[in-house]
Short mmCIF file of N, CA and C in Angstrom, two decimals:
data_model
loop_
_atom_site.label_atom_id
_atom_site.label_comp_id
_atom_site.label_asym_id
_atom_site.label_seq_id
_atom_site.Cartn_x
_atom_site.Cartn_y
_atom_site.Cartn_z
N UNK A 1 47.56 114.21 76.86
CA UNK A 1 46.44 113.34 76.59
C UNK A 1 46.80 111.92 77.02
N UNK A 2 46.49 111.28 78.02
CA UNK A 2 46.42 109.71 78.16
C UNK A 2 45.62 109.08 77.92
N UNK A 3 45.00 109.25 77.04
CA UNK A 3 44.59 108.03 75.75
C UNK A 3 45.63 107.50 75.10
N UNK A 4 46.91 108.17 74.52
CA UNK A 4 48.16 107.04 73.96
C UNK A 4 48.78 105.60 74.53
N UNK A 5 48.17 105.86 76.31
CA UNK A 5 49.09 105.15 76.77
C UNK A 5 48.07 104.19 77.09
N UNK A 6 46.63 104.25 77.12
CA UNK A 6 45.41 103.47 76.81
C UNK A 6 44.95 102.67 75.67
N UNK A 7 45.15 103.05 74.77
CA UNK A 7 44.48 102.42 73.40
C UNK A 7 45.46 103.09 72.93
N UNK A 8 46.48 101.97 71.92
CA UNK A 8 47.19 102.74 70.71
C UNK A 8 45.84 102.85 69.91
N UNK A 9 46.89 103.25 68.44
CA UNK A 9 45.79 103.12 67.53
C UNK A 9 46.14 101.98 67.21
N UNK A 10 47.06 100.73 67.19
CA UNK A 10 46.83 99.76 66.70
C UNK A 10 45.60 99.00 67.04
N UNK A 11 45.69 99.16 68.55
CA UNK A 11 44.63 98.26 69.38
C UNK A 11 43.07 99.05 69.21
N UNK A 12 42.99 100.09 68.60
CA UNK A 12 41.78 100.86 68.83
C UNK A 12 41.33 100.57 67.11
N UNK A 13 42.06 100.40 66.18
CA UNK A 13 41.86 99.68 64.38
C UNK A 13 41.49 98.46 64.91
N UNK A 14 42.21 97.56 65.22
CA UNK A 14 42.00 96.39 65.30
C UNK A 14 40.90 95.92 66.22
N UNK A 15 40.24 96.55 66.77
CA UNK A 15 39.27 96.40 67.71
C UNK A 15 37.73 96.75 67.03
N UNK A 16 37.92 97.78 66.25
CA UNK A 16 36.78 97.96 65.44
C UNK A 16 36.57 97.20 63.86
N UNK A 17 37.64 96.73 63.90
CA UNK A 17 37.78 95.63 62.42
C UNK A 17 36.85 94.54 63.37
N UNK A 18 37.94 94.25 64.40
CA UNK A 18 37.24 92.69 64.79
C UNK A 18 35.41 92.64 65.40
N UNK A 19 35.14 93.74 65.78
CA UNK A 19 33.80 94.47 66.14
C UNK A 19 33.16 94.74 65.23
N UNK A 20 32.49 93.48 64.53
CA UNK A 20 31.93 93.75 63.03
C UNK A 20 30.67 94.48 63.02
N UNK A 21 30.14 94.60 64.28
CA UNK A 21 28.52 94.29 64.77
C UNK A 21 28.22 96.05 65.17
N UNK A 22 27.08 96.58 64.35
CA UNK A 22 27.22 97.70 65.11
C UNK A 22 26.30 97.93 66.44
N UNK A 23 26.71 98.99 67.41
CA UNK A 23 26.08 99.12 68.42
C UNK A 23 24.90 98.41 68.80
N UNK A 24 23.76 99.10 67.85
CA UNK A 24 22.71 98.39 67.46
C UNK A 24 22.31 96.79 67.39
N UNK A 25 23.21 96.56 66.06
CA UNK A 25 22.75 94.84 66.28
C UNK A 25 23.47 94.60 67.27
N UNK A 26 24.55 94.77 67.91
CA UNK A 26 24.79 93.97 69.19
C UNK A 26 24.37 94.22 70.03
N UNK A 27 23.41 95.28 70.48
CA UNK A 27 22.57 95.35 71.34
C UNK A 27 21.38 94.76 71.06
N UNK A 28 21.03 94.28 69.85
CA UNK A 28 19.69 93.55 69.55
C UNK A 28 19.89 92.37 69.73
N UNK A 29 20.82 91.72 69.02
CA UNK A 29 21.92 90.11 69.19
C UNK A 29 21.57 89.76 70.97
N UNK A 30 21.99 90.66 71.77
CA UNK A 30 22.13 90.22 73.54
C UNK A 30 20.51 89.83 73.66
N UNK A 31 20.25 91.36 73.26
CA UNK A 31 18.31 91.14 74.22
C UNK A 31 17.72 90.23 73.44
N UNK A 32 18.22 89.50 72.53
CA UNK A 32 17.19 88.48 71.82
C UNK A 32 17.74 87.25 72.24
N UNK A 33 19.21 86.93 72.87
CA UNK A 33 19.67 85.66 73.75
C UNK A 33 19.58 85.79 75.05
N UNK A 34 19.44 87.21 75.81
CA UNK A 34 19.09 86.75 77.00
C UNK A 34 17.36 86.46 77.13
N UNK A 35 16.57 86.83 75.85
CA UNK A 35 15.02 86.30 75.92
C UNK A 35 14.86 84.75 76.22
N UNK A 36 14.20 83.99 77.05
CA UNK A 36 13.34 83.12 77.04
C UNK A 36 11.87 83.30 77.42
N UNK A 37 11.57 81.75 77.12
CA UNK A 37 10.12 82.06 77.75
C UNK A 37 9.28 82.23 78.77
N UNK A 38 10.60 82.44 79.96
CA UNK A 38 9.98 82.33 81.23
C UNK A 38 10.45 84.19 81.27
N UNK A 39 11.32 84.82 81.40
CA UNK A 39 11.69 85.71 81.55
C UNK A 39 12.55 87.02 80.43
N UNK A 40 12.87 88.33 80.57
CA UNK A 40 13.64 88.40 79.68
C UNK A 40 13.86 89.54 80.51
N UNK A 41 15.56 89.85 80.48
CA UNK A 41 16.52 90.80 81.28
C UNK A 41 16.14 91.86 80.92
N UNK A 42 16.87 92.83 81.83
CA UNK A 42 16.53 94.69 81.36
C UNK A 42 17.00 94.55 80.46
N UNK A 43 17.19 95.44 79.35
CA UNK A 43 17.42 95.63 77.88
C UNK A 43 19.05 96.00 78.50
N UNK A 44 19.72 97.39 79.10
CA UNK A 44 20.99 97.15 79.49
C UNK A 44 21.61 96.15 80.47
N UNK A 45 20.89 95.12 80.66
CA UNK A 45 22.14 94.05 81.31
C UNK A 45 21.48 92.74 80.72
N UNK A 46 21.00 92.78 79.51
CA UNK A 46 21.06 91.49 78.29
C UNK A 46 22.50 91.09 77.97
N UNK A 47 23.08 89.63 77.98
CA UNK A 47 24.09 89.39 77.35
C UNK A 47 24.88 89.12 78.52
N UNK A 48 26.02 88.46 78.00
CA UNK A 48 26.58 88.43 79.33
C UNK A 48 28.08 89.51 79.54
N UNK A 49 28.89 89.48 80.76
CA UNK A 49 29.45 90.63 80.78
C UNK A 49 30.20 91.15 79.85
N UNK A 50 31.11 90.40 78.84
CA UNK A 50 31.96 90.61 78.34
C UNK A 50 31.27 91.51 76.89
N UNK A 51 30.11 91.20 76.45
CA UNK A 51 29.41 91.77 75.27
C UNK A 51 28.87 92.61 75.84
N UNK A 52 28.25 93.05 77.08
CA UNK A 52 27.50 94.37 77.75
C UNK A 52 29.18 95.45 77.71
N UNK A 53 30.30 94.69 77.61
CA UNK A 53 31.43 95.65 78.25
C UNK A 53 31.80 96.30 76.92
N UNK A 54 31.49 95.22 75.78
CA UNK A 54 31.90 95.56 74.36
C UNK A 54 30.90 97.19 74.03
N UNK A 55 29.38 96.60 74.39
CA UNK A 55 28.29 97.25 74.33
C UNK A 55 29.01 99.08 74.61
N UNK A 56 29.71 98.83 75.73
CA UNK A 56 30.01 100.17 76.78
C UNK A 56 30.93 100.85 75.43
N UNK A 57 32.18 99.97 75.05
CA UNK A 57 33.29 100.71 74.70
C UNK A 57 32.53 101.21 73.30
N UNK A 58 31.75 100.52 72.70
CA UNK A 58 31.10 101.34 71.39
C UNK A 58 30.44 102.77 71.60
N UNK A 59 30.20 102.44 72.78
CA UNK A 59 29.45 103.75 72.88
C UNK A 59 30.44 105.18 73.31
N UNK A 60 31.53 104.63 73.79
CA UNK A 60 32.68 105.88 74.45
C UNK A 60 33.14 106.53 73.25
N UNK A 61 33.59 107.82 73.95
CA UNK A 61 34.66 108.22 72.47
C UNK A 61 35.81 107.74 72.85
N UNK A 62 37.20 107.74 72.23
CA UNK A 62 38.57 107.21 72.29
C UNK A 62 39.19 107.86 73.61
N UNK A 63 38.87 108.97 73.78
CA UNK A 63 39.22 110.08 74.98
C UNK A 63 38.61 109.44 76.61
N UNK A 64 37.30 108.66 76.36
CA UNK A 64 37.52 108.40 77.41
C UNK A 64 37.11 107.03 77.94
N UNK A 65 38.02 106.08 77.23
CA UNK A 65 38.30 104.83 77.40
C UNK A 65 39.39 104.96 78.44
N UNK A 66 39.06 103.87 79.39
CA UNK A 66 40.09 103.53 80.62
C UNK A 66 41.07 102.43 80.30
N UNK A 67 42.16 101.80 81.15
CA UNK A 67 42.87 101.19 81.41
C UNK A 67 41.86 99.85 80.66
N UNK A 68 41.06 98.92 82.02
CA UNK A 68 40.16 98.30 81.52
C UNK A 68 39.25 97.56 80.70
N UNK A 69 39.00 99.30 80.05
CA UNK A 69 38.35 99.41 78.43
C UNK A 69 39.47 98.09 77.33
N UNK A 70 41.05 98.89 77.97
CA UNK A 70 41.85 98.67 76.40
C UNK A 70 41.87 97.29 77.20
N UNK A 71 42.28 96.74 77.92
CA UNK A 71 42.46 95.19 78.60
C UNK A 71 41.11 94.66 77.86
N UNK A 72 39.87 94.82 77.88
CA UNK A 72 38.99 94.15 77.20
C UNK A 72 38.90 94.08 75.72
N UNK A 73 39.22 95.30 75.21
CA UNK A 73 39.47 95.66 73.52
C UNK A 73 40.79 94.12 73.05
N UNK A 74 41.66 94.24 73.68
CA UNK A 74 42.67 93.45 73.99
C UNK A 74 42.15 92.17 73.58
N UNK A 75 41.03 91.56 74.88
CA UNK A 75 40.61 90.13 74.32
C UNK A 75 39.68 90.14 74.21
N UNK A 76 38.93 90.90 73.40
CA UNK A 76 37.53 90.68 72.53
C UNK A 76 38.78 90.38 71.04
N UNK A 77 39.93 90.79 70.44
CA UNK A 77 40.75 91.17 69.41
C UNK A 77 41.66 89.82 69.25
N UNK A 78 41.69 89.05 70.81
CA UNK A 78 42.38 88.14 70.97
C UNK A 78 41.29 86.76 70.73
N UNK A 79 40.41 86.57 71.01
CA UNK A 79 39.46 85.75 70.72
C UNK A 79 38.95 85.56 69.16
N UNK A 80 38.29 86.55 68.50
CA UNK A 80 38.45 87.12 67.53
C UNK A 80 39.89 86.39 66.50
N UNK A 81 40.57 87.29 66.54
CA UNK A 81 41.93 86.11 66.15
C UNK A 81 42.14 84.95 65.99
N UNK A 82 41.93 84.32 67.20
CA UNK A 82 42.09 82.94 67.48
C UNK A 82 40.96 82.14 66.42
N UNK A 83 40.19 82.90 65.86
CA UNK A 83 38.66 82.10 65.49
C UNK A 83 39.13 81.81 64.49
N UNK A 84 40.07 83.09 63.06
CA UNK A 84 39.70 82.84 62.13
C UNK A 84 41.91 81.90 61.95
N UNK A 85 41.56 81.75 60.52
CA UNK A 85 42.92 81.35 60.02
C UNK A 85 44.45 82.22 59.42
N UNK A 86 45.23 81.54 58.94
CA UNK A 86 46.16 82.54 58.61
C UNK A 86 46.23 83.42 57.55
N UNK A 87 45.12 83.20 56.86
CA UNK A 87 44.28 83.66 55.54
C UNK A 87 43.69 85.16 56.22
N UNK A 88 43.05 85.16 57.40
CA UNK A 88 42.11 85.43 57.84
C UNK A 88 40.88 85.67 58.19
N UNK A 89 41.00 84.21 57.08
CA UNK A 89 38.88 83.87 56.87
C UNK A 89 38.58 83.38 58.52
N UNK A 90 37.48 83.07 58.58
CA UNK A 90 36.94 82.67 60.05
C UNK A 90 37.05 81.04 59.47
N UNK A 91 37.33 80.53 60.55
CA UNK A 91 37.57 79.13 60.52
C UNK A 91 35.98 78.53 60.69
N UNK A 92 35.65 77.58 60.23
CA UNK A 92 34.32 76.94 60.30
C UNK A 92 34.00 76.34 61.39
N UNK A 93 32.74 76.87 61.70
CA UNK A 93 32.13 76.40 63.24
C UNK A 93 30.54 76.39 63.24
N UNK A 94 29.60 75.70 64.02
CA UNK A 94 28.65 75.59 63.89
C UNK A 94 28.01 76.89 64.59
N UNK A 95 26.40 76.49 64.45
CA UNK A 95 25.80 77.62 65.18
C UNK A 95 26.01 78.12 66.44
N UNK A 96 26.64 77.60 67.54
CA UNK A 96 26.92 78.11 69.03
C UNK A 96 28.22 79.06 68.88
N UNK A 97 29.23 78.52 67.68
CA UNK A 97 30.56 78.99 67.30
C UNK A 97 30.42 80.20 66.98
N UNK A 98 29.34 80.66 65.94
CA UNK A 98 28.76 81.98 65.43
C UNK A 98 28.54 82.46 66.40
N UNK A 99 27.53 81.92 67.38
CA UNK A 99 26.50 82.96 68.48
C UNK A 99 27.89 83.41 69.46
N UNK A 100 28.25 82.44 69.72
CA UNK A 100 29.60 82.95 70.92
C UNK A 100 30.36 83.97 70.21
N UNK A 101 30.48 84.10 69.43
CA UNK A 101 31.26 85.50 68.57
C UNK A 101 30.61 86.55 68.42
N UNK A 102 29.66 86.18 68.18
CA UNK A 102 28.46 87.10 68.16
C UNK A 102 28.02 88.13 69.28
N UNK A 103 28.32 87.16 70.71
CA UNK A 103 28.16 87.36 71.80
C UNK A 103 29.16 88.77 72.34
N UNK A 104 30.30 89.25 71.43
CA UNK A 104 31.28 89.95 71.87
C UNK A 104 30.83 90.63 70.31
N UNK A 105 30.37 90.82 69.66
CA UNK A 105 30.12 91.74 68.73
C UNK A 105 30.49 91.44 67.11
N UNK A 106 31.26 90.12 66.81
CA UNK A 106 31.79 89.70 65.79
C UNK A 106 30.95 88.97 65.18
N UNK A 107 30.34 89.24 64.14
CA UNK A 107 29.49 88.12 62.92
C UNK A 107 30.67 87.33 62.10
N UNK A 108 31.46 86.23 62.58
CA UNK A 108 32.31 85.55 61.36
C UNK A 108 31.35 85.62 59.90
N UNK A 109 30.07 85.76 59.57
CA UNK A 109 29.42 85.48 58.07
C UNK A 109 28.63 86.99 57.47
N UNK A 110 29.20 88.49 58.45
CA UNK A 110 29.02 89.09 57.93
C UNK A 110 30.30 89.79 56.86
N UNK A 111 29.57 90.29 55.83
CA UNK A 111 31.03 90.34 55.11
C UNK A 111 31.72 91.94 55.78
N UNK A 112 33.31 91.38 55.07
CA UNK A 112 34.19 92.60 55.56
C UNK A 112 34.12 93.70 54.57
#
């Protein structure tokens, strides 16, 4: 099986901890920021790449996540991180701070 050498399970826990957002709302979250009033994107390429890529890996099973996949799991987990403190509350940020987290699947103000 080379999935071990793809996604441990550390990186495949820690990826769905930091992925607070399910499929759903983060697919609702994109198509409601890529809406304006002049236009609004296909429903699959709302958002920009890195949350359409998040979009992908929610939907795979563990079996068939690529190389890629885990490189992005990687720094959606690494960003994520960086946000909150050594506590591991989310560090305080305004509304763009939320949405940009948001943007990769993480609600810092939904609870754990």
């Amino acid at each position: 099986m080379a999935v071990s050498g793809k996604v441990s399970d550390e990186l495949w826990d820690e990826f769905h901890k930091a992925v607070n957002m399910t499929s759903r709302e983060l697919q609702e979250w994109l198509s409601t920021q890529a809406a304006d009033e002049e236009s609004e994107e296909v429903p699959d390429r709302a958002g920009g790449p890195r949350g359409r890529r998040v979009l992908e890996i929610l939907g795979k099973r563990r079996t068939d996540l690529t190389d890629d996949d885990a490189e992005v799991m990687s720094r959606v987990c690494e960003i994520v991180r960086s946000q909150h403190g050594p506590d591991g509350e989310p560090t305080a940020g305004g509304t763009d701070w939320r949405h940009g987290l948001m943007d990769i699947g993480h609600d810092p103000l939904k609870p754990s």
